[in-house]
Structure formats: C-alpha cells, structure tokens
C-alpha cells in the first residue's frame, strides 16, 4: 500500500495543517503522527478511544540502599555527573542525568546498582472521524525518537493490513534529524511543504537532499505562495531543474488560523483554500499510485 509522508525542512511551514487536510480528504487511510518529540496532529483530529502502551527503550541505573556501602566508586566512575552523595554514607543517581551506559553497574564492588528498563514515553492507537490514528509522545529530554517512529510505522502497517486500509498518511517531524530519517526509509512518497522565504528555500533543499539519498520520490507543496513572488519563482525553478513536481500552490489565508481555532481541518472549514488543497491531494494520490522503478538492492 502507498505510504505518504508529509515533511518540511523547517517548523512553521504548515506541514501539520496540510496533513490534517489530506486526512480529511482520505477515504480509507491509516493516519500517523511521526513527530513524537512535539506531536500536534491530535489537536485537529481529536482522537478518542485511545489504546495506550508505554514506550520502553534503554535502561536506568538506580542504587539499592540495602546493598550499598557508600564506597563512592559509582560517583567516581560516572562521566555524566549522575551520581551524587545524599549524605556521608549514601549515594543516589539522578535519573535525568543518567545515560544508561552501565559503567556503574559493572564496576560496583557490591553489585548494589539496579539496571531497570526505562519508560521514555507512550504510544497509542486511537479512533478519529477520519479513520484510525497511530500516535505517540516522547517524554521531555528522552532519547530513541527514531526507534519510536519506527514502532509507530510498524503499528500503522499492521493496522492497515488488519483493517484492509489502502493508504498510510503520516505527518513527519520538521528538519532532517533522526526521526525524519526513520520516517522516510521505505516510504512511497514524501510531500515537502515549504514557504517562499530564504529559510524555507534553504531547508527545503536540505530535506530534499535527504530524500534523494534514500531514493525516495518527492513532490513539493508551496504554501503561502503569494507572499513573495520572487522567492516562489526561485523555488519553482529549482524544483523544475531537480525534477520535483509541484503538487499545489496555496495562497496565504486567515482561514488557516480560523479553522485551527475551531479545531477543524481546512476541508471541513471550507473556502478557497479547501479547493486548492483538494486539487493538491488529487495530484499527490496520482503520484503515489504511479509505478516506481525497481530499486537496485546492491
């Protein structure tokens, strides 16, 4: 089944609003929010009947006071400053500073340090008015965002197969870091949302280069296209030279803010922008359904 990921090289380009609009126009899709560090697609989708699971990744060290004799070896060996003296004969480990490297566990002469699995966040499968929704939230400062993204994609594919869905639509994270890499590997199409500003053009180039590295087909959606005609023309020329189709050009509109305040997607809110998005969505579906050249595995 096609897997479409909506990305942007920078935050604030309109990626999530576009994804929510596409979700409203999809007919038989599994929806997914892969921005696990700062998820916000749920604000517009209003999930309900959530089935939640803790996300466990890595380990966390903790001192067993019944075994600890206060030798201080753990504090001397810890390179992250996670171990401190609570009093003269007792040490504690700050979980916010512990990196789970296991040095203190291995080197403790009394084997007094526990090494328990660390809960880093929560994942969920929910119902929405547009279909099933797979989403998650990583705890502040927690790591393994790429692993959590991979877990969400696995859940989305299994759910789509189980329910006979014919499309996976995902809202990716902004930028080009680990969660974005985990979002695009093996996907069918990346829709790159950008805006006609110097930073928008620059960051579009970065995320497009990343997609090219993984041989992922891309298409560009130019948001707020009428705010800077010269920069919009430069972006369109660059896309044409690189062979990236432009699936739509959206004008600036206060309807975006009004729809967001009403917790509605743009197709639900209506207006000229909804019509432009419908045309863009049709173009995206045509690209996602187009046959792809076979990838060389070597």
PDB file of C-alpha atoms in Angstrom:
ATOM      1  CA  UNK A   1       0.000   0.000   0.000  1.00  0.00           C
ATOM      2  CA  UNK A   2       1.269   3.555  -0.607  1.00  0.00           C
ATOM      3  CA  UNK A   3       2.835   5.301   2.381  1.00  0.00           C
ATOM      4  CA  UNK A   4       2.832   9.092   2.064  1.00  0.00           C
ATOM      5  CA  UNK A   5       4.915  11.172   4.484  1.00  0.00           C
ATOM      6  CA  UNK A   6       4.432  14.937   4.737  1.00  0.00           C
ATOM      7  CA  UNK A   7       7.659  16.733   5.667  1.00  0.00           C
ATOM      8  CA  UNK A   8       9.108  20.200   5.911  1.00  0.00           C
ATOM      9  CA  UNK A   9      12.699  21.253   6.311  1.00  0.00           C
ATOM     10  CA  UNK A  10      11.702  23.771   8.991  1.00  0.00           C
ATOM     11  CA  UNK A  11       8.996  24.261  11.563  1.00  0.00           C
ATOM     12  CA  UNK A  12       6.055  26.556  10.884  1.00  0.00           C
ATOM     13  CA  UNK A  13       5.785  25.844   7.155  1.00  0.00           C
ATOM     14  CA  UNK A  14       2.239  24.470   7.506  1.00  0.00           C
ATOM     15  CA  UNK A  15       3.054  20.759   7.378  1.00  0.00           C
ATOM     16  CA  UNK A  16       0.601  19.606  10.045  1.00  0.00           C
ATOM     17  CA  UNK A  17      -2.266  21.745   8.719  1.00  0.00           C
ATOM     18  CA  UNK A  18      -1.688  20.229   5.282  1.00  0.00           C
ATOM     19  CA  UNK A  19      -1.532  16.695   6.697  1.00  0.00           C
ATOM     20  CA  UNK A  20      -4.786  17.214   8.595  1.00  0.00           C
ATOM     21  CA  UNK A  21      -6.428  18.491   5.415  1.00  0.00           C
ATOM     22  CA  UNK A  22      -5.206  15.453   3.489  1.00  0.00           C
ATOM     23  CA  UNK A  23      -6.519  13.224   6.292  1.00  0.00           C
ATOM     24  CA  UNK A  24      -9.969  14.790   5.953  1.00  0.00           C
ATOM     25  CA  UNK A  25      -9.976  14.016   2.222  1.00  0.00           C
ATOM     26  CA  UNK A  26      -8.610  10.479   2.514  1.00  0.00           C
ATOM     27  CA  UNK A  27     -11.188   7.740   2.256  1.00  0.00           C
ATOM     28  CA  UNK A  28      -9.576   4.592   3.611  1.00  0.00           C
ATOM     29  CA  UNK A  29      -6.301   5.545   5.288  1.00  0.00           C
ATOM     30  CA  UNK A  30      -4.425   4.917   8.494  1.00  0.00           C
ATOM     31  CA  UNK A  31      -3.231   8.237   9.897  1.00  0.00           C
ATOM     32  CA  UNK A  32       0.036   8.611  11.743  1.00  0.00           C
ATOM     33  CA  UNK A  33       1.819  11.416  13.621  1.00  0.00           C
ATOM     34  CA  UNK A  34       5.553  10.727  13.494  1.00  0.00           C
ATOM     35  CA  UNK A  35       6.588  13.986  15.180  1.00  0.00           C
ATOM     36  CA  UNK A  36       6.974  12.222  18.519  1.00  0.00           C
ATOM     37  CA  UNK A  37       9.020  14.975  20.206  1.00  0.00           C
ATOM     38  CA  UNK A  38       6.308  17.617  19.720  1.00  0.00           C
ATOM     39  CA  UNK A  39       3.138  15.955  18.380  1.00  0.00           C
ATOM     40  CA  UNK A  40       0.241  18.234  17.491  1.00  0.00           C
ATOM     41  CA  UNK A  41      -1.822  16.481  14.804  1.00  0.00           C
ATOM     42  CA  UNK A  42      -4.125  15.222  17.567  1.00  0.00           C
ATOM     43  CA  UNK A  43      -5.318  18.795  18.177  1.00  0.00           C
ATOM     44  CA  UNK A  44      -7.192  18.766  14.863  1.00  0.00           C
ATOM     45  CA  UNK A  45      -8.024  15.059  14.705  1.00  0.00           C
ATOM     46  CA  UNK A  46      -9.486  14.850  18.249  1.00  0.00           C
ATOM     47  CA  UNK A  47      -8.609  11.181  18.931  1.00  0.00           C
ATOM     48  CA  UNK A  48     -10.877   9.066  21.130  1.00  0.00           C
ATOM     49  CA  UNK A  49     -10.952   5.510  22.481  1.00  0.00           C
ATOM     50  CA  UNK A  50      -7.171   5.523  22.742  1.00  0.00           C
ATOM     51  CA  UNK A  51      -5.374   2.238  23.406  1.00  0.00           C
ATOM     52  CA  UNK A  52      -2.126   3.259  25.056  1.00  0.00           C
ATOM     53  CA  UNK A  53       1.138   1.407  25.623  1.00  0.00           C
ATOM     54  CA  UNK A  54       4.272   2.587  27.429  1.00  0.00           C
ATOM     55  CA  UNK A  55       7.309   3.033  25.223  1.00  0.00           C
ATOM     56  CA  UNK A  56      10.274   1.311  26.861  1.00  0.00           C
ATOM     57  CA  UNK A  57      13.756   1.996  25.486  1.00  0.00           C
ATOM     58  CA  UNK A  58      17.116   1.752  27.191  1.00  0.00           C
ATOM     59  CA  UNK A  59      17.782   1.317  30.888  1.00  0.00           C
ATOM     60  CA  UNK A  60      18.103   3.434  34.001  1.00  0.00           C
ATOM     61  CA  UNK A  61      20.509   2.848  36.873  1.00  0.00           C
ATOM     62  CA  UNK A  62      19.319   3.039  40.489  1.00  0.00           C
ATOM     63  CA  UNK A  63      21.189   2.298  43.727  1.00  0.00           C
ATOM     64  CA  UNK A  64      19.832  -0.363  46.087  1.00  0.00           C
ATOM     65  CA  UNK A  65      20.385   1.210  49.534  1.00  0.00           C
ATOM     66  CA  UNK A  66      20.231  -2.208  51.214  1.00  0.00           C
ATOM     67  CA  UNK A  67      23.375  -3.320  49.370  1.00  0.00           C
ATOM     68  CA  UNK A  68      25.251  -0.022  49.002  1.00  0.00           C
ATOM     69  CA  UNK A  69      28.091   0.501  51.495  1.00  0.00           C
ATOM     70  CA  UNK A  70      28.795   4.090  50.384  1.00  0.00           C
ATOM     71  CA  UNK A  71      32.192   3.443  48.818  1.00  0.00           C
ATOM     72  CA  UNK A  72      31.627   6.110  46.159  1.00  0.00           C
ATOM     73  CA  UNK A  73      33.042   4.073  43.273  1.00  0.00           C
ATOM     74  CA  UNK A  74      29.951   4.802  41.166  1.00  0.00           C
ATOM     75  CA  UNK A  75      30.316   8.573  41.646  1.00  0.00           C
ATOM     76  CA  UNK A  76      33.991   8.415  40.724  1.00  0.00           C
ATOM     77  CA  UNK A  77      33.330   6.432  37.554  1.00  0.00           C
ATOM     78  CA  UNK A  78      30.246   8.237  36.223  1.00  0.00           C
ATOM     79  CA  UNK A  79      31.203  10.580  33.373  1.00  0.00           C
ATOM     80  CA  UNK A  80      27.808  12.297  33.306  1.00  0.00           C
ATOM     81  CA  UNK A  81      27.639  13.552  36.873  1.00  0.00           C
ATOM     82  CA  UNK A  82      24.532  11.489  37.545  1.00  0.00           C
ATOM     83  CA  UNK A  83      25.714  10.114  40.904  1.00  0.00           C
ATOM     84  CA  UNK A  84      25.865  12.362  43.946  1.00  0.00           C
ATOM     85  CA  UNK A  85      26.197  11.920  47.699  1.00  0.00           C
ATOM     86  CA  UNK A  86      22.912  12.162  49.548  1.00  0.00           C
ATOM     87  CA  UNK A  87      24.833  12.059  52.837  1.00  0.00           C
ATOM     88  CA  UNK A  88      28.209  10.767  54.042  1.00  0.00           C
ATOM     89  CA  UNK A  89      27.444   7.063  53.507  1.00  0.00           C
ATOM     90  CA  UNK A  90      24.732   7.126  50.846  1.00  0.00           C
ATOM     91  CA  UNK A  91      24.720   7.901  47.138  1.00  0.00           C
ATOM     92  CA  UNK A  92      21.825   8.472  44.728  1.00  0.00           C
ATOM     93  CA  UNK A  93      21.508   8.546  40.950  1.00  0.00           C
ATOM     94  CA  UNK A  94      19.710  11.419  39.259  1.00  0.00           C
ATOM     95  CA  UNK A  95      17.534   9.781  36.543  1.00  0.00           C
ATOM     96  CA  UNK A  96      17.535  12.992  34.489  1.00  0.00           C
ATOM     97  CA  UNK A  97      21.332  12.785  34.125  1.00  0.00           C
ATOM     98  CA  UNK A  98      21.743   9.015  33.801  1.00  0.00           C
ATOM     99  CA  UNK A  99      22.615   7.971  30.227  1.00  0.00           C
ATOM    100  CA  UNK A 100      22.183   4.259  30.874  1.00  0.00           C
ATOM    101  CA  UNK A 101      25.793   3.464  29.971  1.00  0.00           C
ATOM    102  CA  UNK A 102      26.001   0.696  32.660  1.00  0.00           C
ATOM    103  CA  UNK A 103      29.521   1.615  33.845  1.00  0.00           C
ATOM    104  CA  UNK A 104      28.410   1.960  37.456  1.00  0.00           C
ATOM    105  CA  UNK A 105      26.507  -1.331  37.282  1.00  0.00           C
ATOM    106  CA  UNK A 106      29.536  -3.258  36.056  1.00  0.00           C
ATOM    107  CA  UNK A 107      32.106  -1.634  38.356  1.00  0.00           C
ATOM    108  CA  UNK A 108      30.143  -1.542  41.621  1.00  0.00           C
ATOM    109  CA  UNK A 109      32.069  -3.838  44.031  1.00  0.00           C
ATOM    110  CA  UNK A 110      28.894  -4.674  45.966  1.00  0.00           C
ATOM    111  CA  UNK A 111      26.646  -5.185  42.898  1.00  0.00           C
ATOM    112  CA  UNK A 112      24.324  -2.676  44.519  1.00  0.00           C
ATOM    113  CA  UNK A 113      23.109  -0.917  41.382  1.00  0.00           C
ATOM    114  CA  UNK A 114      19.920  -1.993  39.653  1.00  0.00           C
ATOM    115  CA  UNK A 115      19.554  -1.574  35.890  1.00  0.00           C
ATOM    116  CA  UNK A 116      15.869  -1.416  35.048  1.00  0.00           C
ATOM    117  CA  UNK A 117      14.161  -0.751  31.709  1.00  0.00           C
ATOM    118  CA  UNK A 118      13.403   2.920  31.151  1.00  0.00           C
ATOM    119  CA  UNK A 119       9.956   4.158  30.108  1.00  0.00           C
ATOM    120  CA  UNK A 120      10.554   7.023  27.662  1.00  0.00           C
ATOM    121  CA  UNK A 121       7.033   7.860  26.544  1.00  0.00           C
ATOM    122  CA  UNK A 122       3.746   6.417  25.391  1.00  0.00           C
ATOM    123  CA  UNK A 123       2.321   5.239  22.067  1.00  0.00           C
ATOM    124  CA  UNK A 124      -1.357   4.984  21.215  1.00  0.00           C
ATOM    125  CA  UNK A 125      -3.812   3.793  18.607  1.00  0.00           C
ATOM    126  CA  UNK A 126      -6.981   5.899  18.544  1.00  0.00           C
ATOM    127  CA  UNK A 127     -10.150   6.430  16.576  1.00  0.00           C
ATOM    128  CA  UNK A 128     -10.843   9.683  14.755  1.00  0.00           C
ATOM    129  CA  UNK A 129     -13.602  10.942  12.475  1.00  0.00           C
ATOM    130  CA  UNK A 130     -11.228  10.289   9.550  1.00  0.00           C
ATOM    131  CA  UNK A 131     -10.082   6.799  10.486  1.00  0.00           C
ATOM    132  CA  UNK A 132      -7.600   5.068  12.797  1.00  0.00           C
ATOM    133  CA  UNK A 133      -4.784   7.210  14.163  1.00  0.00           C
ATOM    134  CA  UNK A 134      -1.389   5.969  15.370  1.00  0.00           C
ATOM    135  CA  UNK A 135       0.480   8.479  17.506  1.00  0.00           C
ATOM    136  CA  UNK A 136       2.885   8.847  20.425  1.00  0.00           C
ATOM    137  CA  UNK A 137       4.522  11.263  22.822  1.00  0.00           C
ATOM    138  CA  UNK A 138       8.161  11.050  23.864  1.00  0.00           C
ATOM    139  CA  UNK A 139       8.948  12.258  27.378  1.00  0.00           C
ATOM    140  CA  UNK A 140      10.792  15.621  27.508  1.00  0.00           C
ATOM    141  CA  UNK A 141      14.509  15.065  27.011  1.00  0.00           C
ATOM    142  CA  UNK A 142      14.074  11.357  26.311  1.00  0.00           C
ATOM    143  CA  UNK A 143      16.036   9.648  23.562  1.00  0.00           C
ATOM    144  CA  UNK A 144      15.274   6.948  20.972  1.00  0.00           C
ATOM    145  CA  UNK A 145      12.859   9.103  18.943  1.00  0.00           C
ATOM    146  CA  UNK A 146      13.918   7.229  15.807  1.00  0.00           C
ATOM    147  CA  UNK A 147      13.068   3.912  17.396  1.00  0.00           C
ATOM    148  CA  UNK A 148       9.654   5.182  18.482  1.00  0.00           C
ATOM    149  CA  UNK A 149       8.948   6.449  14.957  1.00  0.00           C
ATOM    150  CA  UNK A 150       9.850   3.021  13.559  1.00  0.00           C
ATOM    151  CA  UNK A 151       7.497   1.417  16.092  1.00  0.00           C
ATOM    152  CA  UNK A 152       4.629   3.703  15.023  1.00  0.00           C
ATOM    153  CA  UNK A 153       5.178   2.874  11.365  1.00  0.00           C
ATOM    154  CA  UNK A 154       5.127  -0.845  12.151  1.00  0.00           C
ATOM    155  CA  UNK A 155       1.854  -0.408  14.040  1.00  0.00           C
ATOM    156  CA  UNK A 156       0.360   1.624  11.200  1.00  0.00           C
ATOM    157  CA  UNK A 157       1.255  -1.007   8.602  1.00  0.00           C
ATOM    158  CA  UNK A 158      -0.111  -3.835  10.747  1.00  0.00           C
ATOM    159  CA  UNK A 159      -3.325  -1.900  11.377  1.00  0.00           C
ATOM    160  CA  UNK A 160      -3.751  -1.086   7.684  1.00  0.00           C
ATOM    161  CA  UNK A 161      -3.335  -4.746   6.785  1.00  0.00           C
ATOM    162  CA  UNK A 162      -5.714  -5.881   9.520  1.00  0.00           C
ATOM    163  CA  UNK A 163      -8.465  -3.433   8.562  1.00  0.00           C
ATOM    164  CA  UNK A 164      -7.971  -3.544   4.807  1.00  0.00           C
ATOM    165  CA  UNK A 165      -6.878   0.089   4.526  1.00  0.00           C
ATOM    166  CA  UNK A 166      -5.249   1.109   1.254  1.00  0.00           C
ATOM    167  CA  UNK A 167      -3.120   4.073   2.341  1.00  0.00           C
ATOM    168  CA  UNK A 168      -0.894   5.264   5.188  1.00  0.00           C
ATOM    169  CA  UNK A 169      -0.691   9.038   5.632  1.00  0.00           C
ATOM    170  CA  UNK A 170       1.943  10.298   8.074  1.00  0.00           C
ATOM    171  CA  UNK A 171       2.864  13.697   9.483  1.00  0.00           C
ATOM    172  CA  UNK A 172       6.646  13.686   9.819  1.00  0.00           C
ATOM    173  CA  UNK A 173       8.889  15.733  12.078  1.00  0.00           C
ATOM    174  CA  UNK A 174      10.402  19.001  10.837  1.00  0.00           C
ATOM    175  CA  UNK A 175      14.080  19.143   9.960  1.00  0.00           C
ATOM    176  CA  UNK A 176      16.385  16.333   8.832  1.00  0.00           C
ATOM    177  CA  UNK A 177      17.339  14.608  12.096  1.00  0.00           C
ATOM    178  CA  UNK A 178      16.909  11.016  13.293  1.00  0.00           C
ATOM    179  CA  UNK A 179      13.076  10.927  13.470  1.00  0.00           C
ATOM    180  CA  UNK A 180      12.873  12.205   9.885  1.00  0.00           C
ATOM    181  CA  UNK A 181      15.284   9.536   8.647  1.00  0.00           C
ATOM    182  CA  UNK A 182      13.212   6.918  10.453  1.00  0.00           C
ATOM    183  CA  UNK A 183      10.039   8.384   8.907  1.00  0.00           C
ATOM    184  CA  UNK A 184      11.094   8.155   5.264  1.00  0.00           C
ATOM    185  CA  UNK A 185      13.002   4.898   4.883  1.00  0.00           C
ATOM    186  CA  UNK A 186      10.896   2.614   2.729  1.00  0.00           C
ATOM    187  CA  UNK A 187       8.066   5.142   2.205  1.00  0.00           C
ATOM    188  CA  UNK A 188       6.374   5.614  -1.179  1.00  0.00           C
ATOM    189  CA  UNK A 189       6.340   9.406  -1.458  1.00  0.00           C
ATOM    190  CA  UNK A 190       7.420  12.443   0.536  1.00  0.00           C
ATOM    191  CA  UNK A 191       5.385  15.630   0.183  1.00  0.00           C
ATOM    192  CA  UNK A 192       7.662  18.546   1.070  1.00  0.00           C
ATOM    193  CA  UNK A 193       5.800  21.596   2.369  1.00  0.00           C
ATOM    194  CA  UNK A 194       7.701  24.844   2.068  1.00  0.00           C
ATOM    195  CA  UNK A 195       7.153  28.594   2.009  1.00  0.00           C
ATOM    196  CA  UNK A 196       8.661  31.320  -0.211  1.00  0.00           C
ATOM    197  CA  UNK A 197      11.263  32.639   2.209  1.00  0.00           C
ATOM    198  CA  UNK A 198      15.060  32.288   2.190  1.00  0.00           C
ATOM    199  CA  UNK A 199      14.936  29.922   5.183  1.00  0.00           C
ATOM    200  CA  UNK A 200      12.091  27.950   3.610  1.00  0.00           C
ATOM    201  CA  UNK A 201      14.040  27.529   0.382  1.00  0.00           C
ATOM    202  CA  UNK A 202      17.241  26.581   2.198  1.00  0.00           C
ATOM    203  CA  UNK A 203      15.589  23.979   4.424  1.00  0.00           C
ATOM    204  CA  UNK A 204      13.581  22.581   1.520  1.00  0.00           C
ATOM    205  CA  UNK A 205      16.911  21.862  -0.146  1.00  0.00           C
ATOM    206  CA  UNK A 206      18.171  20.044   2.935  1.00  0.00           C
ATOM    207  CA  UNK A 207      15.188  17.732   3.342  1.00  0.00           C
ATOM    208  CA  UNK A 208      15.020  17.132  -0.430  1.00  0.00           C
ATOM    209  CA  UNK A 209      18.676  16.099  -0.426  1.00  0.00           C
ATOM    210  CA  UNK A 210      17.957  13.694   2.424  1.00  0.00           C
ATOM    211  CA  UNK A 211      15.093  12.123   0.480  1.00  0.00           C
ATOM    212  CA  UNK A 212      17.300  11.849  -2.600  1.00  0.00           C
ATOM    213  CA  UNK A 213      19.873   9.977  -0.527  1.00  0.00           C
ATOM    214  CA  UNK A 214      17.277   7.343   0.324  1.00  0.00           C
ATOM    215  CA  UNK A 215      15.960   7.342  -3.291  1.00  0.00           C
ATOM    216  CA  UNK A 216      12.524   8.442  -2.081  1.00  0.00           C
ATOM    217  CA  UNK A 217      10.309  10.191  -4.659  1.00  0.00           C
ATOM    218  CA  UNK A 218       9.384  13.715  -3.625  1.00  0.00           C
ATOM    219  CA  UNK A 219       6.802  16.337  -4.509  1.00  0.00           C
ATOM    220  CA  UNK A 220       6.620  19.938  -3.316  1.00  0.00           C
ATOM    221  CA  UNK A 221       3.674  21.878  -1.945  1.00  0.00           C
ATOM    222  CA  UNK A 222       4.292  25.625  -1.918  1.00  0.00           C
ATOM    223  CA  UNK A 223       2.417  27.189   0.990  1.00  0.00           C
ATOM    224  CA  UNK A 224       1.730  30.929   1.276  1.00  0.00           C
ATOM    225  CA  UNK A 225       2.921  31.117  -2.313  1.00  0.00           C
ATOM    226  CA  UNK A 226       1.667  34.688  -2.877  1.00  0.00           C
ATOM    227  CA  UNK A 227       3.675  36.314  -0.068  1.00  0.00           C
ATOM    228  CA  UNK A 228       6.942  36.532  -2.023  1.00  0.00           C
ATOM    229  CA  UNK A 229       6.600  36.082  -5.780  1.00  0.00           C
ATOM    230  CA  UNK A 230      10.345  36.271  -6.479  1.00  0.00           C
ATOM    231  CA  UNK A 231      11.251  33.626  -3.900  1.00  0.00           C
ATOM    232  CA  UNK A 232       8.348  31.440  -5.018  1.00  0.00           C
ATOM    233  CA  UNK A 233       9.624  31.619  -8.601  1.00  0.00           C
ATOM    234  CA  UNK A 234      13.127  30.630  -7.458  1.00  0.00           C
ATOM    235  CA  UNK A 235      11.748  27.616  -5.598  1.00  0.00           C
ATOM    236  CA  UNK A 236       9.668  26.569  -8.603  1.00  0.00           C
ATOM    237  CA  UNK A 237      12.686  26.879 -10.910  1.00  0.00           C
ATOM    238  CA  UNK A 238      14.815  24.800  -8.540  1.00  0.00           C
ATOM    239  CA  UNK A 239      12.110  22.125  -8.328  1.00  0.00           C
ATOM    240  CA  UNK A 240      11.754  22.048 -12.107  1.00  0.00           C
ATOM    241  CA  UNK A 241      15.513  21.651 -12.555  1.00  0.00           C
ATOM    242  CA  UNK A 242      15.590  18.817  -9.989  1.00  0.00           C
ATOM    243  CA  UNK A 243      12.566  17.068 -11.474  1.00  0.00           C
ATOM    244  CA  UNK A 244      10.414  17.564  -8.393  1.00  0.00           C
ATOM    245  CA  UNK A 245       6.742  18.045  -9.279  1.00  0.00           C
ATOM    246  CA  UNK A 246       4.861  20.831  -7.546  1.00  0.00           C
ATOM    247  CA  UNK A 247       1.531  19.378  -6.468  1.00  0.00           C
ATOM    248  CA  UNK A 248      -0.012  22.646  -5.355  1.00  0.00           C
ATOM    249  CA  UNK A 249       0.361  26.339  -4.620  1.00  0.00           C
ATOM    250  CA  UNK A 250      -1.574  27.549  -1.610  1.00  0.00           C
ATOM    251  CA  UNK A 251      -2.221  31.275  -1.072  1.00  0.00           C
ATOM    252  CA  UNK A 252      -1.885  32.899   2.300  1.00  0.00           C
ATOM    253  CA  UNK A 253      -5.252  32.852   4.044  1.00  0.00           C
ATOM    254  CA  UNK A 254      -6.531  33.713   7.537  1.00  0.00           C
ATOM    255  CA  UNK A 255      -8.808  30.680   7.142  1.00  0.00           C
ATOM    256  CA  UNK A 256      -5.926  28.552   8.428  1.00  0.00           C
ATOM    257  CA  UNK A 257      -5.955  30.270  11.811  1.00  0.00           C
ATOM    258  CA  UNK A 258      -9.748  30.388  11.955  1.00  0.00           C
ATOM    259  CA  UNK A 259     -10.035  26.667  11.185  1.00  0.00           C
ATOM    260  CA  UNK A 260      -7.379  25.864  13.758  1.00  0.00           C
ATOM    261  CA  UNK A 261      -9.195  27.880  16.419  1.00  0.00           C
ATOM    262  CA  UNK A 262     -12.366  25.932  15.602  1.00  0.00           C
ATOM    263  CA  UNK A 263     -10.381  22.650  15.743  1.00  0.00           C
ATOM    264  CA  UNK A 264     -11.413  21.902  12.186  1.00  0.00           C
ATOM    265  CA  UNK A 265      -9.406  20.851   9.172  1.00  0.00           C
ATOM    266  CA  UNK A 266      -9.442  23.201   6.196  1.00  0.00           C
ATOM    267  CA  UNK A 267     -11.741  20.971   4.079  1.00  0.00           C
ATOM    268  CA  UNK A 268     -14.239  20.960   6.963  1.00  0.00           C
ATOM    269  CA  UNK A 269     -13.958  24.730   7.353  1.00  0.00           C
ATOM    270  CA  UNK A 270     -14.423  25.320   3.624  1.00  0.00           C
ATOM    271  CA  UNK A 271     -13.401  28.225   1.427  1.00  0.00           C
ATOM    272  CA  UNK A 272     -10.990  28.741  -1.493  1.00  0.00           C
ATOM    273  CA  UNK A 273      -8.076  27.149   0.351  1.00  0.00           C
ATOM    274  CA  UNK A 274     -10.021  23.911   0.714  1.00  0.00           C
ATOM    275  CA  UNK A 275     -10.451  23.774  -3.061  1.00  0.00           C
ATOM    276  CA  UNK A 276      -6.720  24.281  -3.647  1.00  0.00           C
ATOM    277  CA  UNK A 277      -5.934  21.541  -1.148  1.00  0.00           C
ATOM    278  CA  UNK A 278      -8.355  19.153  -2.857  1.00  0.00           C
ATOM    279  CA  UNK A 279      -6.509  19.666  -6.140  1.00  0.00           C
ATOM    280  CA  UNK A 280      -3.143  19.144  -4.398  1.00  0.00           C
ATOM    281  CA  UNK A 281      -4.396  15.942  -2.744  1.00  0.00           C
ATOM    282  CA  UNK A 282      -5.544  14.563  -6.089  1.00  0.00           C
ATOM    283  CA  UNK A 283      -2.078  15.240  -7.503  1.00  0.00           C
ATOM    284  CA  UNK A 284      -0.436  13.539  -4.511  1.00  0.00           C
ATOM    285  CA  UNK A 285      -2.576  10.430  -4.925  1.00  0.00           C
ATOM    286  CA  UNK A 286      -1.710  10.239  -8.616  1.00  0.00           C
ATOM    287  CA  UNK A 287       1.996  10.415  -7.822  1.00  0.00           C
ATOM    288  CA  UNK A 288       1.727   7.850  -5.025  1.00  0.00           C
ATOM    289  CA  UNK A 289      -0.087   5.432  -7.326  1.00  0.00           C
ATOM    290  CA  UNK A 290       2.355   5.840 -10.212  1.00  0.00           C
ATOM    291  CA  UNK A 291       4.635   2.820 -10.770  1.00  0.00           C
ATOM    292  CA  UNK A 292       8.108   3.264  -9.325  1.00  0.00           C
ATOM    293  CA  UNK A 293      11.309   1.986 -10.934  1.00  0.00           C
ATOM    294  CA  UNK A 294      12.685  -1.081  -9.188  1.00  0.00           C
ATOM    295  CA  UNK A 295      15.416  -0.197  -6.698  1.00  0.00           C
ATOM    296  CA  UNK A 296      18.820  -1.763  -7.058  1.00  0.00           C
ATOM    297  CA  UNK A 297      19.497  -3.598  -3.770  1.00  0.00           C
ATOM    298  CA  UNK A 298      23.260  -3.558  -4.308  1.00  0.00           C
TER     299      UNK A 298
END
